[in-house]
Tab-separated table of C-alpha atoms and ligand atoms in Angstrom:
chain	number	residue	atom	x	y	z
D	610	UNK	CA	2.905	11.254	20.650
D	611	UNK	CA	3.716	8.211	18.216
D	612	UNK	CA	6.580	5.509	18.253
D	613	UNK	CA	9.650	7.291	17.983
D	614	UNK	CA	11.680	7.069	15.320
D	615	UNK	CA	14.834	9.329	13.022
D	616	UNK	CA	11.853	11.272	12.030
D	617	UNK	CA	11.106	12.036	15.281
D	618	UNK	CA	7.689	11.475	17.601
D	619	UNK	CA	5.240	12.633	16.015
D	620	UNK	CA	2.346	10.076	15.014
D	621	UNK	CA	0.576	9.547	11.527
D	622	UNK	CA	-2.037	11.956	10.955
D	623	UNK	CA	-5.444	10.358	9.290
D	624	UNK	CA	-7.993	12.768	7.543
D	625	UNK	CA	-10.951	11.934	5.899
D	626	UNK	CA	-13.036	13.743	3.763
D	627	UNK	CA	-16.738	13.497	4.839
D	628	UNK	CA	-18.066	15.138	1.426
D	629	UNK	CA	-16.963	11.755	-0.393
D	630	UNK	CA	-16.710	9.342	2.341
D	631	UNK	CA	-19.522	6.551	2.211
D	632	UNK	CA	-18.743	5.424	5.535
D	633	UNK	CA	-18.282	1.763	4.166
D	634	UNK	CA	-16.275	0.680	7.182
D	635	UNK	CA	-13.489	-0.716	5.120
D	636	UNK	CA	-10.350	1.626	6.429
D	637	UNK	CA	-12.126	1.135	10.046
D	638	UNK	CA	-11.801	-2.604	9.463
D	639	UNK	CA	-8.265	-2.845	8.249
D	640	UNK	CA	-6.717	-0.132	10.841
D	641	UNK	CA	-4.028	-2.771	12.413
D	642	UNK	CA	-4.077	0.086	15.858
D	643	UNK	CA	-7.865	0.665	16.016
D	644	UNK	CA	-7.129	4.453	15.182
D	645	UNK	CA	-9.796	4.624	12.690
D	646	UNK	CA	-13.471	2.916	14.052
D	647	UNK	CA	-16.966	2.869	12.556
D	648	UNK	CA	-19.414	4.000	15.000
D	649	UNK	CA	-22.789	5.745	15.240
D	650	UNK	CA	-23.014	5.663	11.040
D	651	UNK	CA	-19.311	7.772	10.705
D	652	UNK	CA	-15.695	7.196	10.759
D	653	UNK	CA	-14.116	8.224	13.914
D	654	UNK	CA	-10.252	8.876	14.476
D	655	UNK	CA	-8.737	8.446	17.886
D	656	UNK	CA	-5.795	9.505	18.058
D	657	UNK	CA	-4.979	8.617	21.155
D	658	UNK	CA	-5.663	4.863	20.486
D	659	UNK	CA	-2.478	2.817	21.682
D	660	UNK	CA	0.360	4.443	19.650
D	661	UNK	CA	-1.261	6.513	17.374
D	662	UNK	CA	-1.643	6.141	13.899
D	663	UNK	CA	1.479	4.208	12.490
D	664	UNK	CA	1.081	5.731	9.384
D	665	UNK	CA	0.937	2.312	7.581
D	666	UNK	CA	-0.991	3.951	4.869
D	667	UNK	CA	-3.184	0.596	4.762
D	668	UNK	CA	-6.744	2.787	5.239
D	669	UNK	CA	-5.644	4.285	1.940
D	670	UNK	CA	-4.873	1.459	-0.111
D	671	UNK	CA	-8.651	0.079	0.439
D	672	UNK	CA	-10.609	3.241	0.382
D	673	UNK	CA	-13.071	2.598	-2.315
D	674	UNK	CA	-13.741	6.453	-2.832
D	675	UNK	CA	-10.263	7.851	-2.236
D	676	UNK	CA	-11.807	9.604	0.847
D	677	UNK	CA	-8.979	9.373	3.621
D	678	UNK	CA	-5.311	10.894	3.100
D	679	UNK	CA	-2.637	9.749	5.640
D	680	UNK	CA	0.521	12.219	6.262
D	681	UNK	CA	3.676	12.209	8.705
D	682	UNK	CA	6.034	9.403	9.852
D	683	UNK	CA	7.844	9.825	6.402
D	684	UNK	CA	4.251	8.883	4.656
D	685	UNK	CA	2.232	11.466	1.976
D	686	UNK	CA	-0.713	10.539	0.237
D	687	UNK	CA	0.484	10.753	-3.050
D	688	UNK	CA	3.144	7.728	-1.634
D	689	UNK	CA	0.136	5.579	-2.676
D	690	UNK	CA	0.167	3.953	-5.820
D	691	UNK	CA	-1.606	1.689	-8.523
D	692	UNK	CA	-1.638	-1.511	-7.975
D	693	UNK	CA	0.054	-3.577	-11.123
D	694	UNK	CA	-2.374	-5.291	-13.171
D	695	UNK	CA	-3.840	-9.311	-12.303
D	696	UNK	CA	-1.843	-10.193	-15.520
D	697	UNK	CA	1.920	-8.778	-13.873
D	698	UNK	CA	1.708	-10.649	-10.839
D	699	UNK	CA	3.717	-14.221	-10.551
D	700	UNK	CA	2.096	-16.806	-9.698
D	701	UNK	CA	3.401	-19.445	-7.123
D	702	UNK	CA	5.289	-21.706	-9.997
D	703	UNK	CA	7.372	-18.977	-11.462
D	704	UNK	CA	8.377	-17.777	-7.855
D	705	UNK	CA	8.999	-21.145	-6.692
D	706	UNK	CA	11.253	-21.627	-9.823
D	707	UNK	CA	13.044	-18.302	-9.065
D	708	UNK	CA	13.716	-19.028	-5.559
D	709	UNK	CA	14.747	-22.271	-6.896
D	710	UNK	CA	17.477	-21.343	-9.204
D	711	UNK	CA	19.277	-18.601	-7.350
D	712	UNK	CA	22.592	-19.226	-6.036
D	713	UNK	CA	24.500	-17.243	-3.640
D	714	UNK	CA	27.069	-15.965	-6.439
D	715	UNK	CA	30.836	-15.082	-5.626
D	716	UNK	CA	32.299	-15.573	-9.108
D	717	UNK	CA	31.745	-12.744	-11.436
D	718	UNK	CA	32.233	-11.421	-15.459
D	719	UNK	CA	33.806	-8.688	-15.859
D	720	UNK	CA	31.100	-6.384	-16.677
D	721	UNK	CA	29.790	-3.442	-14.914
D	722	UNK	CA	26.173	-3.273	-13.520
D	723	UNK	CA	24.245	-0.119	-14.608
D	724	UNK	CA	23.147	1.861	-11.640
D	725	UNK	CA	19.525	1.935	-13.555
D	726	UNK	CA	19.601	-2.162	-12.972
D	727	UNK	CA	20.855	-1.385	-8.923
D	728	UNK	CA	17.844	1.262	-8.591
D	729	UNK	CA	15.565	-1.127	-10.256
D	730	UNK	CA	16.622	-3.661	-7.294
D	731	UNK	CA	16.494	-1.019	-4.343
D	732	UNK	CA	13.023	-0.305	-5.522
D	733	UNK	CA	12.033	-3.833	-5.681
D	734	UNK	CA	13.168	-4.002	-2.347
D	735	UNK	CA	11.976	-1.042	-0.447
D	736	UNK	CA	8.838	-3.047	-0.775
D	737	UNK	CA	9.551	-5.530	2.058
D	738	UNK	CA	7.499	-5.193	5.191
D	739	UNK	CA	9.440	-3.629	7.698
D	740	UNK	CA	8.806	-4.006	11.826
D	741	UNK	CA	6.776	-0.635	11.750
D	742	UNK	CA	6.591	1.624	9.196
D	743	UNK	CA	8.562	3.968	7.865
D	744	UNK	CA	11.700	2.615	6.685
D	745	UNK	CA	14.590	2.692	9.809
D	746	UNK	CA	16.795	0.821	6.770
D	747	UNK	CA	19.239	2.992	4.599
D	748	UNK	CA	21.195	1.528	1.537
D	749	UNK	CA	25.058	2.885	0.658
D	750	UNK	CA	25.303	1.939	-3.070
D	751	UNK	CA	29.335	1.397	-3.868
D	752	UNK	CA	28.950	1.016	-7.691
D	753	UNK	CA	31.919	-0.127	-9.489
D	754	UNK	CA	34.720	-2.671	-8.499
D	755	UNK	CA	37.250	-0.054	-7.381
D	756	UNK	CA	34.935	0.636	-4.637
D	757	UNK	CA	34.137	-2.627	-3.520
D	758	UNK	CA	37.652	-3.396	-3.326
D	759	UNK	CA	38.544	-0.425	-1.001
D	760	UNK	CA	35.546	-1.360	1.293
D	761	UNK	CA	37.413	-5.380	1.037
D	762	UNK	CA	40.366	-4.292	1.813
D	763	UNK	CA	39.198	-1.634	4.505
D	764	UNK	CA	37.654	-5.013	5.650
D	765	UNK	CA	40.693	-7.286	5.828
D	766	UNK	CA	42.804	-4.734	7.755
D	767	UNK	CA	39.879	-4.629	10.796
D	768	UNK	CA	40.292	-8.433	11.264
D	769	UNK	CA	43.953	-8.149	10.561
D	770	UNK	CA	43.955	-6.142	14.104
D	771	UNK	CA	41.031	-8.132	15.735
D	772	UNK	CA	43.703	-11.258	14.881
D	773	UNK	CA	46.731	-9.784	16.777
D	774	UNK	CA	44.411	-8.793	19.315
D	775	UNK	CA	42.789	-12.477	20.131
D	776	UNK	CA	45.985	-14.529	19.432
D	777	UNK	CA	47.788	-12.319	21.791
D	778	UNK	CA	47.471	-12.651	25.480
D	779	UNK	CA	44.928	-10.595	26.816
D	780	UNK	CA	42.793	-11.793	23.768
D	781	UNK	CA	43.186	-15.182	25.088
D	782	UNK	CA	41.945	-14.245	28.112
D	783	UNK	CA	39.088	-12.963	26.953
D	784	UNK	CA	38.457	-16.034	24.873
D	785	UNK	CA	38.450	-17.706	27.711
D	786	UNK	CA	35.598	-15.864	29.467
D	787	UNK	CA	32.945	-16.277	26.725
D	788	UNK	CA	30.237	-18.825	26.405
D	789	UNK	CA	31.102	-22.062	25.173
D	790	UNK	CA	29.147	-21.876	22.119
D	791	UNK	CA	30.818	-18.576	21.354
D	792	UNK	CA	34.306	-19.797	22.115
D	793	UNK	CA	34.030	-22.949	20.202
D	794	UNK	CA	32.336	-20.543	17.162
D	795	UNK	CA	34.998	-17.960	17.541
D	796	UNK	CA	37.943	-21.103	17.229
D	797	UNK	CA	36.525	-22.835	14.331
D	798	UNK	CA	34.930	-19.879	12.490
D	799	UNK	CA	35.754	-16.360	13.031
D	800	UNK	CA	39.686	-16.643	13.473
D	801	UNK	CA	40.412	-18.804	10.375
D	802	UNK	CA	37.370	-16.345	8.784
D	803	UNK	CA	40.257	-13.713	9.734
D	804	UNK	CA	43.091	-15.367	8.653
D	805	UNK	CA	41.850	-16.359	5.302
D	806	UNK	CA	40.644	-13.095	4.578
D	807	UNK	CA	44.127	-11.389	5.469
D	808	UNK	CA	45.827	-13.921	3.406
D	809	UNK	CA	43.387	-13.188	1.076
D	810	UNK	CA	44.251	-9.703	0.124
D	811	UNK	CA	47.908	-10.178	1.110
D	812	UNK	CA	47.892	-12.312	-2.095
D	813	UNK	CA	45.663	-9.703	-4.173
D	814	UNK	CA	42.396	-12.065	-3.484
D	815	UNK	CA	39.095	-10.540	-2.192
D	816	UNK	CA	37.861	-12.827	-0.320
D	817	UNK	CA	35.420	-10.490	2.056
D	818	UNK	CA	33.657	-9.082	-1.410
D	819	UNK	CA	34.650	-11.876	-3.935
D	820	UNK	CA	35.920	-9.053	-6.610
D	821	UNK	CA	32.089	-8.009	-6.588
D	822	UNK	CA	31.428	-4.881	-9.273
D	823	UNK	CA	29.082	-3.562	-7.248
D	824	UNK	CA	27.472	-3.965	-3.598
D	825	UNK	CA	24.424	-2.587	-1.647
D	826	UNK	CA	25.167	-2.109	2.670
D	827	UNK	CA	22.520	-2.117	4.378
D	828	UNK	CA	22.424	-0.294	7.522
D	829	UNK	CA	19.604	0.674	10.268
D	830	UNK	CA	19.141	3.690	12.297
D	831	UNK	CA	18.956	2.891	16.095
D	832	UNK	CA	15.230	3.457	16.107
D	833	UNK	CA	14.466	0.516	13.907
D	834	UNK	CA	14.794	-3.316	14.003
D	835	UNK	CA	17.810	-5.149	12.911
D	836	UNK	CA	15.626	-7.556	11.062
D	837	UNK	CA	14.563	-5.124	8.864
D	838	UNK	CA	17.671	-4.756	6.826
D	839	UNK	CA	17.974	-8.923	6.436
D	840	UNK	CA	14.513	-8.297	4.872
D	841	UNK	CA	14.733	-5.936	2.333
D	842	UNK	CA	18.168	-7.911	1.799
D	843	UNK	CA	16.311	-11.056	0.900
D	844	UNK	CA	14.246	-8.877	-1.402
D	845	UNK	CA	16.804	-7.170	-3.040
D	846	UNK	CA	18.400	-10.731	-3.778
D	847	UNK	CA	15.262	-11.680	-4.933
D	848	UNK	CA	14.853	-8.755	-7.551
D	849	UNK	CA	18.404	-9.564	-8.319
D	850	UNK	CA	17.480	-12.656	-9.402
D	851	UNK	CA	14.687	-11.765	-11.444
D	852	UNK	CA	16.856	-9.391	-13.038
D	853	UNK	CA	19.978	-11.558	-14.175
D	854	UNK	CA	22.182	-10.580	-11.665
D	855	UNK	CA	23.983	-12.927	-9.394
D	856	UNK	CA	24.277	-11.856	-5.773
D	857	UNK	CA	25.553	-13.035	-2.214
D	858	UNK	CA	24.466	-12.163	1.137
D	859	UNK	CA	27.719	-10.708	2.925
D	860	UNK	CA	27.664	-10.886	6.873
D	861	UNK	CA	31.143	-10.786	7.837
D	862	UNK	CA	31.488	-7.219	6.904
D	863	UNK	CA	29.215	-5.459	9.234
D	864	UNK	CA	30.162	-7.238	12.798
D	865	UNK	CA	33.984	-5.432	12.484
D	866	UNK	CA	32.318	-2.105	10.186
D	867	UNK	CA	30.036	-2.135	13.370
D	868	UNK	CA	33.269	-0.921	15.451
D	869	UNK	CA	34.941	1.496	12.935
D	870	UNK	CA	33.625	4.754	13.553
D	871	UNK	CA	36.650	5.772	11.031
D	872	UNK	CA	35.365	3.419	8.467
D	873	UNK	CA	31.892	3.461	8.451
D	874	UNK	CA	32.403	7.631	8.006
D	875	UNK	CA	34.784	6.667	5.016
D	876	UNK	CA	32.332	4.158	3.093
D	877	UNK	CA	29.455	7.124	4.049
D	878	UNK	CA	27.483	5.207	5.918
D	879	UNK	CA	24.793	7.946	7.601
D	880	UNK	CA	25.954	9.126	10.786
D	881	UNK	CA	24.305	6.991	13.871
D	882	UNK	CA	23.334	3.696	11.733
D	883	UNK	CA	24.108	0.336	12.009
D	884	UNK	CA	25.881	-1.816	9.781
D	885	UNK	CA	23.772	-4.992	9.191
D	886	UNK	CA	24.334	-6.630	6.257
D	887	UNK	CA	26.577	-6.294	2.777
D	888	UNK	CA	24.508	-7.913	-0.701
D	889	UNK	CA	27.372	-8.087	-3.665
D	890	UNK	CA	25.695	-8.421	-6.638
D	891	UNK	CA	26.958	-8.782	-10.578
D	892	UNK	CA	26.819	-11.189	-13.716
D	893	UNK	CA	27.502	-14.660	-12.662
D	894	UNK	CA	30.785	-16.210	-14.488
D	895	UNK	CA	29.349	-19.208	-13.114
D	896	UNK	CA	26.847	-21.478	-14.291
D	897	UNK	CA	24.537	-24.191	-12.033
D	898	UNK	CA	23.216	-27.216	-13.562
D	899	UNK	CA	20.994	-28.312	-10.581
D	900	UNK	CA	19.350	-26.809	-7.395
D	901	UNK	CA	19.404	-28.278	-4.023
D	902	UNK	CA	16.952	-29.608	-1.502
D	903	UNK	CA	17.858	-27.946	2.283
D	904	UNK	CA	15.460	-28.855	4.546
D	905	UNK	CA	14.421	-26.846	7.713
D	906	UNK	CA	16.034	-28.076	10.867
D	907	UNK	CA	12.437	-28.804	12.036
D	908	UNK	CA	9.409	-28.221	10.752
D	909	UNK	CA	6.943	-29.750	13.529
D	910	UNK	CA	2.852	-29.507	14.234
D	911	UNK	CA	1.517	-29.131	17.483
P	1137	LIG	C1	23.043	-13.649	6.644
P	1137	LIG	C2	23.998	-14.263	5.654
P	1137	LIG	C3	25.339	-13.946	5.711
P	1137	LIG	C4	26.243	-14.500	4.798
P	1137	LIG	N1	27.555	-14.146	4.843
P	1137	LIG	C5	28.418	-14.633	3.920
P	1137	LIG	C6	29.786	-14.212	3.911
P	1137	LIG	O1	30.222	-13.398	4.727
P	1137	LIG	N2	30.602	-14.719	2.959
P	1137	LIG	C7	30.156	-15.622	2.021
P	1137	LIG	O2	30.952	-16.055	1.190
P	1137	LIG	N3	28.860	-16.026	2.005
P	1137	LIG	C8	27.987	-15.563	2.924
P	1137	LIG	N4	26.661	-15.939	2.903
P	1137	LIG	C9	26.199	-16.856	1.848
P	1137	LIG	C10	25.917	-18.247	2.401
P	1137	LIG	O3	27.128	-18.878	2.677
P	1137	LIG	C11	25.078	-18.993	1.359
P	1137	LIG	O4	23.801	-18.412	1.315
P	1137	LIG	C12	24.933	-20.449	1.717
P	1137	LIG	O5	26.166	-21.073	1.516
P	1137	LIG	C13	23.887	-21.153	0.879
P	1137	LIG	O6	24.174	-21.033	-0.483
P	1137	LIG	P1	23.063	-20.636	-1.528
P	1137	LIG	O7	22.707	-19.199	-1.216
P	1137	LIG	O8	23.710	-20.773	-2.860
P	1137	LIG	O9	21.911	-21.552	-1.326
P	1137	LIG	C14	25.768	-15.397	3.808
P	1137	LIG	C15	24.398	-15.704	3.765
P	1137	LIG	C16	23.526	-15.143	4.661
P	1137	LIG	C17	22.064	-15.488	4.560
């Protein structure tokens, strides 16, 4: 049995072929669960090592002879790819110069973003490391500004209610039983978050989704970790970048999605998963003429 996940229990299943295996040692020596050993001149498999094979495909990638296949946990060999060229990779200047220039974007042109130029940044971004592999992360595309807006609006009316609920009585109550650090966040952030949102689309303003033509959700399955989706966020925002469109992280979306069975079903989220976090992406009507130092909070040796 292997680490559950939507895909069920069943762990990765290594195979090699002895006819073409050298027994090199290399998939023994990169096997992050000790499933795969070199002993006695062979290859052994244990499946019964720790969790099993976590199907992270990584045996595969450094076979020299093509000589071990990996299937199950949402993983088939022909998953593995080429690697693109010395020539195609970016070095640390261009990166740095990348990461750099982007802006979190909330202004946009009016102009539509292909779906080819979304896939191109879904792609980019499925290749995040994730906690264990496979991918507990799904993606609900809402191409076009129409349906950005219904998911805004969706979004103002949930802390529309959340508002009458904490300024009434019994929401003061409850105020008054969290931590102080939540109180004092929920006074100066979340309520007059709320409130500026409602205004917001009471005056025809998105606020929650800035107008956006087009925004990825990213949601996890129960099985998976929560840090995941921030993840492949950050890479999709990356891509984003690299391809000309402005985007902005979104996190005041999922906390009140979270607790809308009725909306999360409406904006087709899969059944089960967990809103984490909304990216908005589209061509910037804005233009920056510097970037910014932000140091860490700390950054200490010991
Ligand atoms: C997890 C996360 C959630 C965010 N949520 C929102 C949001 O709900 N609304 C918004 O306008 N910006 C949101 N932002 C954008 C931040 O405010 C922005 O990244 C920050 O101001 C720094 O600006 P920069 O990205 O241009 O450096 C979020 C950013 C992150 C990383």
């Amino acid at each position: 049995m292997g680490i559950i996940g939507s895909f069920g229990d069943a762990a990765g299943n290594p195979v090699i072929d002895r006819a073409t295996c050298t027994v090199c040692g290399e998939c023994a020596g990169i096997c992050p669960v000790e499933v795969l050993s070199k002993r006695d001149g062979e290859i052994r498999i244990d499946r019964s090592k720790g969790f099993g094979c976590i199907a992270c495909g990584q045996c595969m990638m450094v076979c020299p002879s093509d000589s071990i296949a990996v299937s199950g946990r949402n993983l088939s060999p022909s998953d593995v790819i080429g690697l693109p060229s010395p020539d195609r990779r970016a070095a640390i200047d261009p990166v740095e110069a990348l990461m750099l220039s982007r802006r979190s974007i909330r202004r946009f042109r009016d102009e539509a973003v292909p779906r080819e130029a979304i896939d191109r940044v879904i792609a980019a971004a499925a290749t995040a490391p994730m906690g264990i592999p496979p991918w507990e992360v799904g993606i609900t595309v809402f191409h076009g500004g129409a349906k950005v807006q219904d998911l805004s609006w969706d979004i103002a009316d949930a802390y529309e209610r959340i508002l009458k609920f904490f300024e009434g009585p019994v929401g003061a109550l409850f105020r008054m039983m969290m931590k102080k650090p939540a109180r004092q966040q929920f006074r100066s952030f979340i309520l007059p978050l709320g409130r500026i949102l409602v205004e917001g689309k009471r005056k025809g303003t998105d606020y929650v989704l800035y107008g956006a033509p087009a925004a990825l959700l990213f949601h996890a399955s129960p099985y998976g970790d929560g840090a995941d989706a921030f993840i492949a966020c950050t890479y999709a925002m990356l891509a984003a970048e690299a391809t000309g469109l402005g985007s902005c992280m979104i996190g005041c979306v999922p906390p009140v999605l979270e607790r809308r069975k009725d909306l999360m079903k409406k904006h087709g989220l899969p059944e089960g998963h967990i809103p984490k976090i909304v990216l908005i992406l589209g061509y910037p009507a804005v233009r920056f003429r510097k970037a910014i130092r932000r140091p860490f909070l700390s950054v200490g040796d010991r």
